[in-house]
Amino acid sequence: MWKILVINGPNLNLLGTREPEIYGNMTLDDINARIEARANEADISVDFQQSNYEGDIIGALQSAGSNGYAFIILNAAAFTHYSIAIRDAIAAIDVPVIEVHLSNIHQREEFRHTSVIAPVALGQICGFGADSYMAALEVIIGRLNGSGVEEEE
Ligand code: DQA
C-alpha cells in the first residue's frame, strides 16, 4: 500500500482556537480525520506529524524516503517564509513535497508573500482552508494511480 506523510509546523496544533477568522474552526485532528478518510478510500495509508520545532520537521523530511513515504504534504507554517534549512531538506530528498497553507499567503502581510520552500516543492496550494490539504491529496491520488509504477506490498 502507498504511504504518505502529512507534516504540520508551528502553531498548527492550536487550530480551532487560533485566529479562527483566518484559519477556520476545524482542529488539526478534524483536518487529519478528513484526510485519513479520503486516503483510506483511495487505499493510501497516511501518517501525521506536527511539530513546533524546525529540527523535527527536517528530521521527518530526511527520513521520509527510508520510511517508505511516496509523497509529503507539508504546511511549514511560519517556517515557510524563512527556513532555508527546511528548503534545503526538501531539495536534498527524493520524496516529492506539496506545500499547503490554509490561508492565502499572497493576500496577507508582505512577509508572508515569500515562500522559500516553493521553488523546491512540487507545487503550492493555499487559500482553501482544510480543502488545501484535500486538494493536495487529490493530486497525490492522481499521481499514484496514474504513475504506472507497481505499488509496494
Ligand atoms: C499558514 C500561513 C503562515 O503564514 C502562518 O505562519 C501559519 C499558517 C497557513 O496554513 O495559512 O502558521 O501556513
Tab-separated table of C-alpha atoms and ligand atoms in Angstrom:
chain	number	residue	atom	x	y	z
A	1	MET	CA	0.000	0.000	0.000
A	2	TRP	CA	1.230	3.506	-0.770
A	3	LYS	CA	2.139	5.604	2.249
A	4	ILE	CA	2.103	9.371	2.526
A	5	LEU	CA	3.130	11.744	5.298
A	6	VAL	CA	1.411	14.967	6.356
A	7	ILE	CA	3.678	17.362	8.270
A	8	ASN	CA	2.354	20.432	10.063
A	9	GLY	CA	4.618	23.081	11.516
A	10	PRO	CA	4.474	25.555	14.384
A	11	ASN	CA	1.214	26.737	15.954
A	12	LEU	CA	-0.908	24.479	13.787
A	13	ASN	CA	-1.545	22.377	16.899
A	14	LEU	CA	-3.681	25.363	18.002
A	15	LEU	CA	-6.067	25.188	15.035
A	16	GLY	CA	-9.665	25.505	16.150
A	17	THR	CA	-8.916	28.318	18.578
A	18	ARG	CA	-6.072	30.097	16.770
A	19	GLU	CA	-7.286	33.168	14.832
A	20	PRO	CA	-10.406	31.339	13.575
A	21	GLU	CA	-11.287	34.248	11.273
A	22	ILE	CA	-8.136	33.352	9.310
A	23	TYR	CA	-7.690	29.629	9.915
A	24	GLY	CA	-11.260	28.433	10.489
A	25	ASN	CA	-12.822	26.412	13.278
A	26	MET	CA	-11.546	22.952	12.497
A	27	THR	CA	-8.929	21.478	14.800
A	28	LEU	CA	-5.862	19.747	13.378
A	29	ASP	CA	-7.415	16.430	14.443
A	30	ASP	CA	-10.558	17.303	12.452
A	31	ILE	CA	-8.488	18.076	9.363
A	32	ASN	CA	-6.392	14.948	9.785
A	33	ALA	CA	-9.539	12.824	10.122
A	34	ARG	CA	-10.838	14.211	6.810
A	35	ILE	CA	-7.506	13.472	5.121
A	36	GLU	CA	-7.402	9.967	6.561
A	37	ALA	CA	-10.956	9.143	5.430
A	38	ARG	CA	-10.238	10.163	1.831
A	39	ALA	CA	-6.806	8.494	1.791
A	40	ASN	CA	-8.252	5.218	3.083
A	41	GLU	CA	-10.952	5.356	0.412
A	42	ALA	CA	-8.141	5.564	-2.135
A	43	ASP	CA	-6.195	2.719	-0.447
A	44	ILE	CA	-3.434	5.016	0.719
A	45	SER	CA	-2.107	4.926	4.240
A	46	VAL	CA	-1.323	8.255	5.844
A	47	ASP	CA	0.760	9.302	8.844
A	48	PHE	CA	0.668	12.674	10.559
A	49	GLN	CA	3.318	14.711	12.327
A	50	GLN	CA	3.081	18.129	13.904
A	51	SER	CA	5.965	19.975	15.470
A	52	ASN	CA	6.753	23.448	16.682
A	53	TYR	CA	10.465	22.743	16.119
A	54	GLU	CA	12.338	23.216	12.869
A	55	GLY	CA	14.701	20.308	13.566
A	56	ASP	CA	11.824	17.844	13.993
A	57	ILE	CA	10.434	18.849	10.599
A	58	ILE	CA	13.866	18.483	8.987
A	59	GLY	CA	14.230	15.052	10.615
A	60	ALA	CA	10.828	13.948	9.297
A	61	LEU	CA	11.747	15.132	5.788
A	62	GLN	CA	15.155	13.428	5.881
A	63	SER	CA	13.751	10.069	6.996
A	64	ALA	CA	10.675	10.126	4.732
A	65	GLY	CA	12.379	8.149	1.954
A	66	SER	CA	13.710	5.390	4.191
A	67	ASN	CA	10.324	5.258	5.937
A	68	GLY	CA	8.710	4.462	2.592
A	69	TYR	CA	6.626	7.585	2.023
A	70	ALA	CA	5.695	8.234	-1.609
A	71	PHE	CA	4.642	11.859	-1.067
A	72	ILE	CA	4.664	14.500	1.645
A	73	ILE	CA	2.053	17.199	2.254
A	74	LEU	CA	3.771	19.990	4.187
A	75	ASN	CA	2.330	23.013	5.918
A	76	ALA	CA	5.545	24.517	7.265
A	77	ALA	CA	3.553	27.414	8.786
A	78	ALA	CA	5.776	30.411	9.628
A	79	PHE	CA	8.935	28.441	8.692
A	80	THR	CA	7.687	28.672	5.091
A	81	HIS	CA	8.774	32.260	4.932
A	82	TYR	CA	12.354	31.985	6.175
A	83	SER	CA	13.625	28.474	6.830
A	84	ILE	CA	16.416	27.839	4.354
A	85	ALA	CA	17.132	24.684	6.398
A	86	ILE	CA	13.694	23.233	5.584
A	87	ARG	CA	14.068	24.281	1.967
A	88	ASP	CA	17.476	22.542	1.803
A	89	ALA	CA	15.998	19.382	3.366
A	90	ILE	CA	13.258	19.290	0.706
A	91	ALA	CA	15.870	19.802	-2.013
A	92	ALA	CA	18.001	17.004	-0.529
A	93	ILE	CA	15.345	14.278	-0.603
A	94	ASP	CA	13.733	12.343	-3.428
A	95	VAL	CA	10.233	12.265	-1.915
A	96	PRO	CA	8.094	14.947	-3.599
A	97	VAL	CA	6.658	17.607	-1.285
A	98	ILE	CA	3.409	19.511	-1.850
A	99	GLU	CA	3.320	22.820	0.035
A	100	VAL	CA	-0.053	23.731	1.531
A	101	HIS	CA	-1.462	26.615	3.548
A	102	LEU	CA	-4.923	27.165	4.954
A	103	SER	CA	-4.850	30.897	4.258
A	104	ASN	CA	-3.965	32.626	1.005
A	105	ILE	CA	-0.467	33.773	1.992
A	106	HIS	CA	-0.305	36.066	-1.055
A	107	GLN	CA	-3.253	38.144	0.203
A	108	ARG	CA	-1.789	38.667	3.659
A	109	GLU	CA	1.124	40.631	5.142
A	110	GLU	CA	4.024	41.187	2.784
A	111	PHE	CA	6.357	38.948	4.805
A	112	ARG	CA	4.044	36.011	4.046
A	113	HIS	CA	4.174	36.538	0.284
A	114	THR	CA	7.548	34.826	0.039
A	115	SER	CA	7.810	31.080	0.394
A	116	VAL	CA	11.429	29.949	0.448
A	117	ILE	CA	10.219	26.369	0.020
A	118	ALA	CA	8.011	26.893	-3.051
A	119	PRO	CA	10.908	26.659	-5.539
A	120	VAL	CA	11.783	23.150	-4.324
A	121	ALA	CA	8.193	21.918	-3.780
A	122	LEU	CA	6.203	20.070	-6.421
A	123	GLY	CA	3.642	22.863	-6.131
A	124	GLN	CA	1.864	25.140	-3.712
A	125	ILE	CA	-1.828	25.090	-2.750
A	126	CYS	CA	-3.072	27.873	-0.488
A	127	GLY	CA	-6.191	29.762	0.446
A	128	PHE	CA	-8.756	26.962	0.664
A	129	GLY	CA	-8.678	26.189	4.370
A	130	ALA	CA	-8.740	22.455	5.070
A	131	ASP	CA	-9.512	21.923	1.380
A	132	SER	CA	-5.913	22.941	0.604
A	133	TYR	CA	-4.857	19.622	2.168
A	134	MET	CA	-7.663	17.762	0.371
A	135	ALA	CA	-6.626	19.237	-2.979
A	136	ALA	CA	-3.023	18.174	-2.356
A	137	LEU	CA	-4.277	14.685	-1.546
A	138	GLU	CA	-6.252	14.550	-4.821
A	139	VAL	CA	-3.076	15.472	-6.721
A	140	ILE	CA	-1.264	12.636	-4.956
A	141	ILE	CA	-4.066	10.126	-5.624
A	142	GLY	CA	-3.979	11.085	-9.292
A	143	ARG	CA	-0.210	10.722	-9.493
A	144	LEU	CA	-0.130	7.395	-7.678
A	145	ASN	CA	-2.968	5.930	-9.730
A	146	GLY	CA	-1.588	7.210	-12.983
A	147	SER	CA	2.045	6.512	-12.223
A	148	GLY	CA	2.131	3.084	-13.856
A	149	VAL	CA	4.636	2.148	-11.141
A	150	GLU	CA	3.925	-1.057	-9.251
A	151	GLU	CA	2.778	-0.316	-5.762
A	152	GLU	CA	4.865	-1.769	-2.922
A	153	GLU	CA	3.487	-4.658	-0.896
B	1	DQA	C1	-0.016	29.167	7.321
B	1	DQA	C2	0.366	30.571	6.841
B	1	DQA	C3	1.631	31.065	7.528
B	1	DQA	O1	1.961	32.365	7.091
B	1	DQA	C4	1.437	31.108	9.035
B	1	DQA	O2	2.648	31.455	9.663
B	1	DQA	C5	0.894	29.838	9.586
B	1	DQA	C6	-0.132	29.110	8.836
B	1	DQA	C7	-1.376	28.714	6.744
B	1	DQA	O3	-1.644	27.499	6.784
B	1	DQA	O4	-2.171	29.537	6.288
B	1	DQA	O5	1.221	29.449	10.708
B	1	DQA	O6	0.966	28.247	6.882
